[in-house]
Coordinates of N, CA and C in Angstrom, one line a residue:
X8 N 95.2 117.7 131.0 CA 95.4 116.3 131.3 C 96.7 115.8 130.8
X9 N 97.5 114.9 131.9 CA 98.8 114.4 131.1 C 98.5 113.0 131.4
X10 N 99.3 111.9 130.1 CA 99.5 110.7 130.3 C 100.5 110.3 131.3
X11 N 100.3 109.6 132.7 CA 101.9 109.4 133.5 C 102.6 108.7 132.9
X12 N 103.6 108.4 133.1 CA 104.7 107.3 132.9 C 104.2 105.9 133.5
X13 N 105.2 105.0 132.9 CA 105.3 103.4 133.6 C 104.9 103.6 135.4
X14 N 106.4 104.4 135.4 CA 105.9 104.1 137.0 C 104.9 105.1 137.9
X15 N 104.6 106.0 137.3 CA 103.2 106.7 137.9 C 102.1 105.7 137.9
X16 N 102.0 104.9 136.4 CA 100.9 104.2 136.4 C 101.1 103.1 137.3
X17 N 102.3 102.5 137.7 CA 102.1 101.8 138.8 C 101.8 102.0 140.0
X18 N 101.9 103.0 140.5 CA 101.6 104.0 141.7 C 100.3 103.8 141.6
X19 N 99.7 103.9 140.9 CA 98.3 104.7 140.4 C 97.5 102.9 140.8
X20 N 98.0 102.0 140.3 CA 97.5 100.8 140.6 C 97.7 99.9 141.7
X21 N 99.0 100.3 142.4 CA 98.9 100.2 143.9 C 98.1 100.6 144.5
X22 N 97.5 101.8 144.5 CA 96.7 102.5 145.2 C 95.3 102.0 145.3
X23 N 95.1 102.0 143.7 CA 93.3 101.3 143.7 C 93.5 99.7 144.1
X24 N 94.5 98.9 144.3 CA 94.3 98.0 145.1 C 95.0 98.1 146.9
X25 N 94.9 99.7 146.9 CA 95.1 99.7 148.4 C 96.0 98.8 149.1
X26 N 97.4 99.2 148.2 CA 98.5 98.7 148.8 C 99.9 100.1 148.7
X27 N 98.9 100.9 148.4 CA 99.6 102.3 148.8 C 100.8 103.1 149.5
X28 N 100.6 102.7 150.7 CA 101.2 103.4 151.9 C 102.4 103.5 151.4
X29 N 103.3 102.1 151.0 CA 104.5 101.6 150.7 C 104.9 103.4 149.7
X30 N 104.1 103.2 149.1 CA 104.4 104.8 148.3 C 104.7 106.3 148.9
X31 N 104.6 106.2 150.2 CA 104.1 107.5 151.1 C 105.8 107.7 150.9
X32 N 106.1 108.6 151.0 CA 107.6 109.5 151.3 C 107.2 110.0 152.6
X33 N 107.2 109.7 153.8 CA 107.5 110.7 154.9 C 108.8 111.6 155.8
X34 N 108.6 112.6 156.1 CA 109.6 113.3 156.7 C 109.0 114.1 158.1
X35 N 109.9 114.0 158.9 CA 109.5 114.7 160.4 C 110.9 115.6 160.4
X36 N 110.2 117.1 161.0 CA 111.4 117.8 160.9 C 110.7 118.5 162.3
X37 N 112.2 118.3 163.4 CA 111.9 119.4 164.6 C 112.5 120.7 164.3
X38 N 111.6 121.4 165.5 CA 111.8 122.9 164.9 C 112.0 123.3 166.3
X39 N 113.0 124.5 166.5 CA 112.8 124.7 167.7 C 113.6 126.3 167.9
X40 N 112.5 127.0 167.7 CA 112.8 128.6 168.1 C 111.0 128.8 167.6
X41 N 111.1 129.9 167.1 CA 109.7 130.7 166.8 C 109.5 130.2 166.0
X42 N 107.7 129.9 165.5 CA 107.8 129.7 164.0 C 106.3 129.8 163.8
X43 N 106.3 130.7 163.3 CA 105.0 131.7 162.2 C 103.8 130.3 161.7
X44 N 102.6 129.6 162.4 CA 102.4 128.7 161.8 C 101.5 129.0 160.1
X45 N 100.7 130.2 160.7 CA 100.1 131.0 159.8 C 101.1 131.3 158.2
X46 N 101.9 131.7 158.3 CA 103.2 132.2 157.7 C 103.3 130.9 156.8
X47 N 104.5 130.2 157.6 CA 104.5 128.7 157.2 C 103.3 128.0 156.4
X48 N 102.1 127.8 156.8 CA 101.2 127.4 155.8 C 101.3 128.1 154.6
X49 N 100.6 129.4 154.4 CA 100.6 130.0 153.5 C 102.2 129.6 152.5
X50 N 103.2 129.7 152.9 CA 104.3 129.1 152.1 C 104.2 127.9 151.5
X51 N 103.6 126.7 152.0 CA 103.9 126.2 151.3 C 102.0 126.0 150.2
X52 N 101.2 126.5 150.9 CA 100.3 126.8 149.8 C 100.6 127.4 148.6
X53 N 101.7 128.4 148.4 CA 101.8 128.9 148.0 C 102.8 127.9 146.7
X54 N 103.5 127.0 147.3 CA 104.5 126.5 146.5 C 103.6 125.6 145.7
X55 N 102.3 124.8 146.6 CA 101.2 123.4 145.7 C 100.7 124.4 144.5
X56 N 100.2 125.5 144.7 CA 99.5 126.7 143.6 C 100.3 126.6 142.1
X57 N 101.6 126.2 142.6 CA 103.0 126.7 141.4 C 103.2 125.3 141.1
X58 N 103.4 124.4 141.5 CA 103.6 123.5 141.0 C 102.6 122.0 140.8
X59 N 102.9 122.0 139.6 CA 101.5 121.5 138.8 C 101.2 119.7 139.4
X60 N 102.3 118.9 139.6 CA 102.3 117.9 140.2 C 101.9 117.5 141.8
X61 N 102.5 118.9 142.5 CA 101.3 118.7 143.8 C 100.1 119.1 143.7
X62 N 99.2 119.2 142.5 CA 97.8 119.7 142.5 C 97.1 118.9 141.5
X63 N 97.7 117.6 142.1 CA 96.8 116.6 140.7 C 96.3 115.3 141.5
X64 N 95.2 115.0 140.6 CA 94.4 114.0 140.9 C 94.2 112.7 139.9
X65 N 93.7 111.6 140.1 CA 94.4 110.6 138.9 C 93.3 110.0 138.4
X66 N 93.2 109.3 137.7 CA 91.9 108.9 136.7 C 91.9 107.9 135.6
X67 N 91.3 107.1 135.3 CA 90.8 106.6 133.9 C 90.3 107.7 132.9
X68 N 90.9 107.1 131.8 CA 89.6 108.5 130.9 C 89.1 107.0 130.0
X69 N 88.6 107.7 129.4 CA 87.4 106.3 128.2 C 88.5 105.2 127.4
X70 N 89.5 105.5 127.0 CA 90.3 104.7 126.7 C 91.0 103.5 127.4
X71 N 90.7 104.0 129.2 CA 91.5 103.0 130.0 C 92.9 103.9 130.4
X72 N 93.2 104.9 129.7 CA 94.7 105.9 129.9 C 94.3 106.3 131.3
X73 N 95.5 106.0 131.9 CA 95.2 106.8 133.4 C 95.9 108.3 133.1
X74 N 95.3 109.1 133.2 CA 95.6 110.6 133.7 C 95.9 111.5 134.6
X75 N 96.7 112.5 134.7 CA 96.5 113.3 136.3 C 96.1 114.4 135.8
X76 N 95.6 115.2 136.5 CA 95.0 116.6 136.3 C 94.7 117.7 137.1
X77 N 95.0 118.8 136.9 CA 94.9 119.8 138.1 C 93.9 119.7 139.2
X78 N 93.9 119.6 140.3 CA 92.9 119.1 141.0 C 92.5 120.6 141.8
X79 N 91.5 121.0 142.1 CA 90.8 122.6 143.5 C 90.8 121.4 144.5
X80 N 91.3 120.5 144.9 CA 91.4 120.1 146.3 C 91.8 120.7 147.0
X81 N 91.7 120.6 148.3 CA 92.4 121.5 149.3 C 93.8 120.2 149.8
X82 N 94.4 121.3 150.2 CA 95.4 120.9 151.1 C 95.7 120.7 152.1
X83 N 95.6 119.7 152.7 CA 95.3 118.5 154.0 C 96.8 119.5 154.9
X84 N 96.5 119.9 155.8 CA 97.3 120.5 156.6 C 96.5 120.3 158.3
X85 N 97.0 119.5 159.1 CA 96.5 119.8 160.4 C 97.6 120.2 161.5
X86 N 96.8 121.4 162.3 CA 97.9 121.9 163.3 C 96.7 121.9 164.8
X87 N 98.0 120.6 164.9 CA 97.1 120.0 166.6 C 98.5 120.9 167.5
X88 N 98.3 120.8 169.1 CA 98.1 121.4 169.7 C 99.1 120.0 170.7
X89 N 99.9 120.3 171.6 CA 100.4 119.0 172.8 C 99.4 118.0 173.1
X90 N 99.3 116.8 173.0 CA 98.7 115.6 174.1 C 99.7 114.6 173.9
X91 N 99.3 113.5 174.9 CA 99.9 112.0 175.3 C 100.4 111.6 174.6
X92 N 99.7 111.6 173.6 CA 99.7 110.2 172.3 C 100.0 110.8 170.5
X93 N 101.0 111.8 170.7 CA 101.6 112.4 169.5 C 102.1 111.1 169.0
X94 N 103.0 110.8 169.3 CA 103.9 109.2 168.5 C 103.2 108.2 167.7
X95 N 101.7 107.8 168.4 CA 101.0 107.1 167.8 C 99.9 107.8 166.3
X96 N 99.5 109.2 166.7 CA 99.2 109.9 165.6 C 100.1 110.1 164.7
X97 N 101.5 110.2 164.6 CA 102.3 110.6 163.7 C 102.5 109.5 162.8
X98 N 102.6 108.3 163.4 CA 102.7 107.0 162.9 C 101.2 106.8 161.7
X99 N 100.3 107.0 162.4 CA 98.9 107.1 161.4 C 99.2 107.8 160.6
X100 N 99.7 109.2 160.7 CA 99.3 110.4 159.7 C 100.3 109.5 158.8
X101 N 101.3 109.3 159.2 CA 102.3 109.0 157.8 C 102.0 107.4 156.8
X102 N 101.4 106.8 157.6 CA 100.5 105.1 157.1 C 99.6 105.7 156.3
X103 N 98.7 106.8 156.8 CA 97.6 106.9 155.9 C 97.4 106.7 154.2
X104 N 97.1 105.7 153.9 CA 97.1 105.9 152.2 C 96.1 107.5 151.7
X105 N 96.3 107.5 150.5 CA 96.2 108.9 149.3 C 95.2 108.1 148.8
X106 N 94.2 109.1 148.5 CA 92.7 108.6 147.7 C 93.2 109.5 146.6
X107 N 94.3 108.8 145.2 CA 94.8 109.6 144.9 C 93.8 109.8 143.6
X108 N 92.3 109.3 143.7 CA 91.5 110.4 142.7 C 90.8 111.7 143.2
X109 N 91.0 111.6 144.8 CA 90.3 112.6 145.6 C 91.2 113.4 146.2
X110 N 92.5 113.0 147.1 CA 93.5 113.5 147.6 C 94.8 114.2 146.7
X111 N 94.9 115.6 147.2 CA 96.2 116.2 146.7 C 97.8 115.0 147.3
X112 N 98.2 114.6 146.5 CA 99.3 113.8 146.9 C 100.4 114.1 148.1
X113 N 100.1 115.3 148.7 CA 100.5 116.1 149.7 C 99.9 116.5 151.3
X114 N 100.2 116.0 152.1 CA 99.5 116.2 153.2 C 100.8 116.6 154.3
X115 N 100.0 117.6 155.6 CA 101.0 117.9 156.4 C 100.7 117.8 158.0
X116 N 101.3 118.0 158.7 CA 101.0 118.1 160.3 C 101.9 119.0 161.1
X117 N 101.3 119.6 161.4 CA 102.0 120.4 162.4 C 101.8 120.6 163.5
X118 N 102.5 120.0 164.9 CA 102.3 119.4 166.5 C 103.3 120.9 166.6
X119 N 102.6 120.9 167.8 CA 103.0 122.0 168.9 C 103.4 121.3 170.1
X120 N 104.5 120.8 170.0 CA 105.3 120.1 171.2 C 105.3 121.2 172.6
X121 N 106.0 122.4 172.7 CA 106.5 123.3 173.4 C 106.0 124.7 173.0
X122 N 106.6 125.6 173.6 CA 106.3 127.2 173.2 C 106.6 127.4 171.9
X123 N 108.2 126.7 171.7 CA 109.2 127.1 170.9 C 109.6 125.7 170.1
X124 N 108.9 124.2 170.4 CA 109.1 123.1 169.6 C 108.3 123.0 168.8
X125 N 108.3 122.9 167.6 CA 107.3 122.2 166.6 C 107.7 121.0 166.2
X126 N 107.3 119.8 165.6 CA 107.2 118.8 164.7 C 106.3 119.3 163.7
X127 N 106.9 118.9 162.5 CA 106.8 119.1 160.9 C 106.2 117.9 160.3
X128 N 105.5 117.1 159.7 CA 105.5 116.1 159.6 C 104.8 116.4 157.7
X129 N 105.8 116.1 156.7 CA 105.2 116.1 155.7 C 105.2 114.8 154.9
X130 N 104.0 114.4 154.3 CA 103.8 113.0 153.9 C 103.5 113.3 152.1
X131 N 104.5 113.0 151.4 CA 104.3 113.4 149.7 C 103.8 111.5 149.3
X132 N 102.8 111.6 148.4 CA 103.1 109.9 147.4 C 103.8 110.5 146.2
X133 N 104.2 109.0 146.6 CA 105.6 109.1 145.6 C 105.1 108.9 144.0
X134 N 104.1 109.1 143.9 CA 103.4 109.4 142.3 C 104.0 110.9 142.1
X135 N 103.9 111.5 143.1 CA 104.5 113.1 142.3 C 105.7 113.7 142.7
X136 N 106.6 112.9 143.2 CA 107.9 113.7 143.9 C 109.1 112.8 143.5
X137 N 110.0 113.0 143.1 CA 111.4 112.2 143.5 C 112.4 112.6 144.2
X138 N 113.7 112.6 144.1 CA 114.8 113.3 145.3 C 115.1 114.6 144.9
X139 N 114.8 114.7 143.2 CA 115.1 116.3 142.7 C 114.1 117.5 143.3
X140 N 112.9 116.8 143.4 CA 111.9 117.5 143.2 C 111.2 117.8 144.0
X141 N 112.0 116.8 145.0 CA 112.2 117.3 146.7 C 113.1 118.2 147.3
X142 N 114.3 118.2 146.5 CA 115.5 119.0 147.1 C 114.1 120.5 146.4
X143 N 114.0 120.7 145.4 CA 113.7 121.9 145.3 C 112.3 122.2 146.0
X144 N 111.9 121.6 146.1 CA 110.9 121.6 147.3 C 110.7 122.5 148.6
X145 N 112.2 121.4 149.2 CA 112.8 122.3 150.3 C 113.2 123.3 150.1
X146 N 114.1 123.5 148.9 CA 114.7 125.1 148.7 C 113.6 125.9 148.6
X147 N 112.8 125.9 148.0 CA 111.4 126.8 147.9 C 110.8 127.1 149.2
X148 N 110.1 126.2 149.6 CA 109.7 126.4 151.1 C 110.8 127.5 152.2
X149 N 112.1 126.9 152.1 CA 112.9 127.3 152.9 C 112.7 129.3 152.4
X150 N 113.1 129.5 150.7 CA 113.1 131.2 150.3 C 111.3 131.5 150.7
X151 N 110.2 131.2 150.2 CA 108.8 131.1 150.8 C 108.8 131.6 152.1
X152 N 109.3 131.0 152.3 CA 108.9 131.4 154.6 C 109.5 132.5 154.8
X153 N 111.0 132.7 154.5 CA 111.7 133.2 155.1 C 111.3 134.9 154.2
X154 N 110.9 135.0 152.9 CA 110.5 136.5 152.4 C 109.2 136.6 153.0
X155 N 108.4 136.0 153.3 CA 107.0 135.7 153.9 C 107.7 136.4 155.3
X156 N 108.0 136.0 156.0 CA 108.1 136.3 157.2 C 108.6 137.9 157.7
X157 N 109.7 138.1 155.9 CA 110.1 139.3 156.6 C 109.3 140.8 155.5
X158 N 108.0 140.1 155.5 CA 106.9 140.7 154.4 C 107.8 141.1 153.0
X159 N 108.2 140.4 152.4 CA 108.7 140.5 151.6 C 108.1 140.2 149.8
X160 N 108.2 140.7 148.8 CA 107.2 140.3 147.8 C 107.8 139.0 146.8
X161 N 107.1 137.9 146.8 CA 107.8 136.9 146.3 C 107.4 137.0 144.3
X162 N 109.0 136.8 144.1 CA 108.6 137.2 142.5 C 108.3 135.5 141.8
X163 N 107.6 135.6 140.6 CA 107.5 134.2 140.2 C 108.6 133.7 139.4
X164 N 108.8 132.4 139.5 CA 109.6 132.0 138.4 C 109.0 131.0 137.8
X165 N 109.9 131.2 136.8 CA 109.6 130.0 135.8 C 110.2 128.6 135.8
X166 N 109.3 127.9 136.1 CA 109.4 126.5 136.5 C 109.5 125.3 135.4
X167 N 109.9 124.5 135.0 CA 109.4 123.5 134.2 C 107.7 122.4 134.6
X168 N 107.4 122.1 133.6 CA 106.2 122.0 134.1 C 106.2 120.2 133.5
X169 N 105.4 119.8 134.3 CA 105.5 118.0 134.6 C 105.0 117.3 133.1
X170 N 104.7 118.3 132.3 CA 104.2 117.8 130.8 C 105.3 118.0 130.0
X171 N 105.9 119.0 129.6 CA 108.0 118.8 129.5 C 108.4 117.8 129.8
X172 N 108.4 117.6 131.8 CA 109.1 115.9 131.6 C 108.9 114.6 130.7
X173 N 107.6 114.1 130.6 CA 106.7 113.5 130.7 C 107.0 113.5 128.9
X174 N 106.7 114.2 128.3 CA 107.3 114.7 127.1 C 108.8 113.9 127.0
X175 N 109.4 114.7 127.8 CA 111.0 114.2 127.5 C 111.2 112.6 127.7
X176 N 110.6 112.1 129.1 CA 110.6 110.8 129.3 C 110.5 109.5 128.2
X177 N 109.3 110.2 127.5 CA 108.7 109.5 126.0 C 109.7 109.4 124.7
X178 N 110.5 110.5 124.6 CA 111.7 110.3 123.8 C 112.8 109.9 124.5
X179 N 113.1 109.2 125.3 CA 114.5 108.3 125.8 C 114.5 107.4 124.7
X180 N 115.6 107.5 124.3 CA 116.2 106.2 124.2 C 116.0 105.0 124.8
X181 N 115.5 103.9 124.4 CA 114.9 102.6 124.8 C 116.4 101.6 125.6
X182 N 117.1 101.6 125.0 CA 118.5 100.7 124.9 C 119.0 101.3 126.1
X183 N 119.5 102.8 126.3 CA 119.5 103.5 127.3 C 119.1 103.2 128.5
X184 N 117.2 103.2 128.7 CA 116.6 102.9 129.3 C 116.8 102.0 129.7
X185 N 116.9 100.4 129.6 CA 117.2 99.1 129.6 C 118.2 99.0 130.8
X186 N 119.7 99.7 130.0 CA 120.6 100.0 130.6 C 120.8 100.4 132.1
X187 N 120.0 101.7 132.0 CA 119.7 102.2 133.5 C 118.9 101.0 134.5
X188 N 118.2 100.3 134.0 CA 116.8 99.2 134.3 C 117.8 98.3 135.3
X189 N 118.7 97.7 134.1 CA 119.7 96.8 134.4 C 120.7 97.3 135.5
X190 N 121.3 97.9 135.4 CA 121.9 98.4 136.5 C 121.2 98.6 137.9
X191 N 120.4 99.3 138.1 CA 119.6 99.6 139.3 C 119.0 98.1 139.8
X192 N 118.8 96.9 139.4 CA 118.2 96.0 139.8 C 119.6 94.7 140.2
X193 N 120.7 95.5 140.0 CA 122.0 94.7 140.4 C 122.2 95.7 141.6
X194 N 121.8 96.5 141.9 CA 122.0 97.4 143.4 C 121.1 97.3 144.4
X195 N 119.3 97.2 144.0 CA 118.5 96.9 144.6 C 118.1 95.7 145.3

């Protein structure tokens, strides 16, 4: 179990008042040659397994501390097939709020436009991802598929794990902190 941050815990209280969505990170990525859907899944199953923040679920404990914690949820992946009305489903899939004491923070979609077109549609809450943690994300996914595809054996690495941050977060510097606060709200 980790304690989140300020702003996890706000995430965390948006949600149980079901004003969530605003949290959703979405991304649509066309694809357009072959593409292994089988393969592809498994890849990025493979990446939620390893990293500890796509596999959490959120909570009170007795104190009132909200927590997250490794969750055996599954991972929301659907692969529909061509109809009419993809544009209006893609719009839902990505609106949908996170039952983020029940839901993996991670959900995906994958439309079969053409033989050779896919749409990607990946929806992260922004309780567990930022822009870093997305770039490596994508870098992962991208080496995943591509040794996956050519049966290749994926070695582990060693990752930093969201209780280190979380850790580090807690020792900033306050003044620092402020600093950063102050600035970002003269840009926003």
């Amino acid at each position: 179990m980790i304690e989140l941050n300020r702003w996890q815990k706000r995430f965390w209280v948006d949600s149980l008042l079901q004003r969530g969505n605003a949290a959703n990170i979405a991304f649509i990525f066309r694809v357009t040659g072959p593409l292994n859907i089988e393969i592809f899944t498994e890849s990025v199953r493979n990446i939620v397994r390893r990293t500890e923040s796509l596999r959490c679920v959120c909570r009170n404990d007795e104190g009132g501390t909200v927590l997250a914690e490794a969750a055996e949820g599954e991972l929301c992946i659907e692969s529909l097939g061509t109809d009419g009305k993809q544009e209006d489903d893609l719009d839902a899939f990505g609106q949908r709020l996170f039952d983020l004491e029940k839901d993996l923070p991670l959900r995906i979609s994958i439309r079969k436009e053409s033989f050779d077109r896919f749409r990607i549609v990946f929806v992260f809450h922004h309780i567990c991802v930022d822009l870093v943690s997305l770039a490596d994300f994508w870098d992962q996914l991208s080496v995943h598929y591509t040794v996956l595809l050519k049966r290749g054996i994926l070695k582990p690495t060693v990752r930093p794990v969201l209780k280190d941050y979380l850790k580090l977060e807690k020792n900033q510097d306050p003044q620092l902190l402020k600093a950063g606060i102050k600035y970002w709200r003269q840009y926003i």
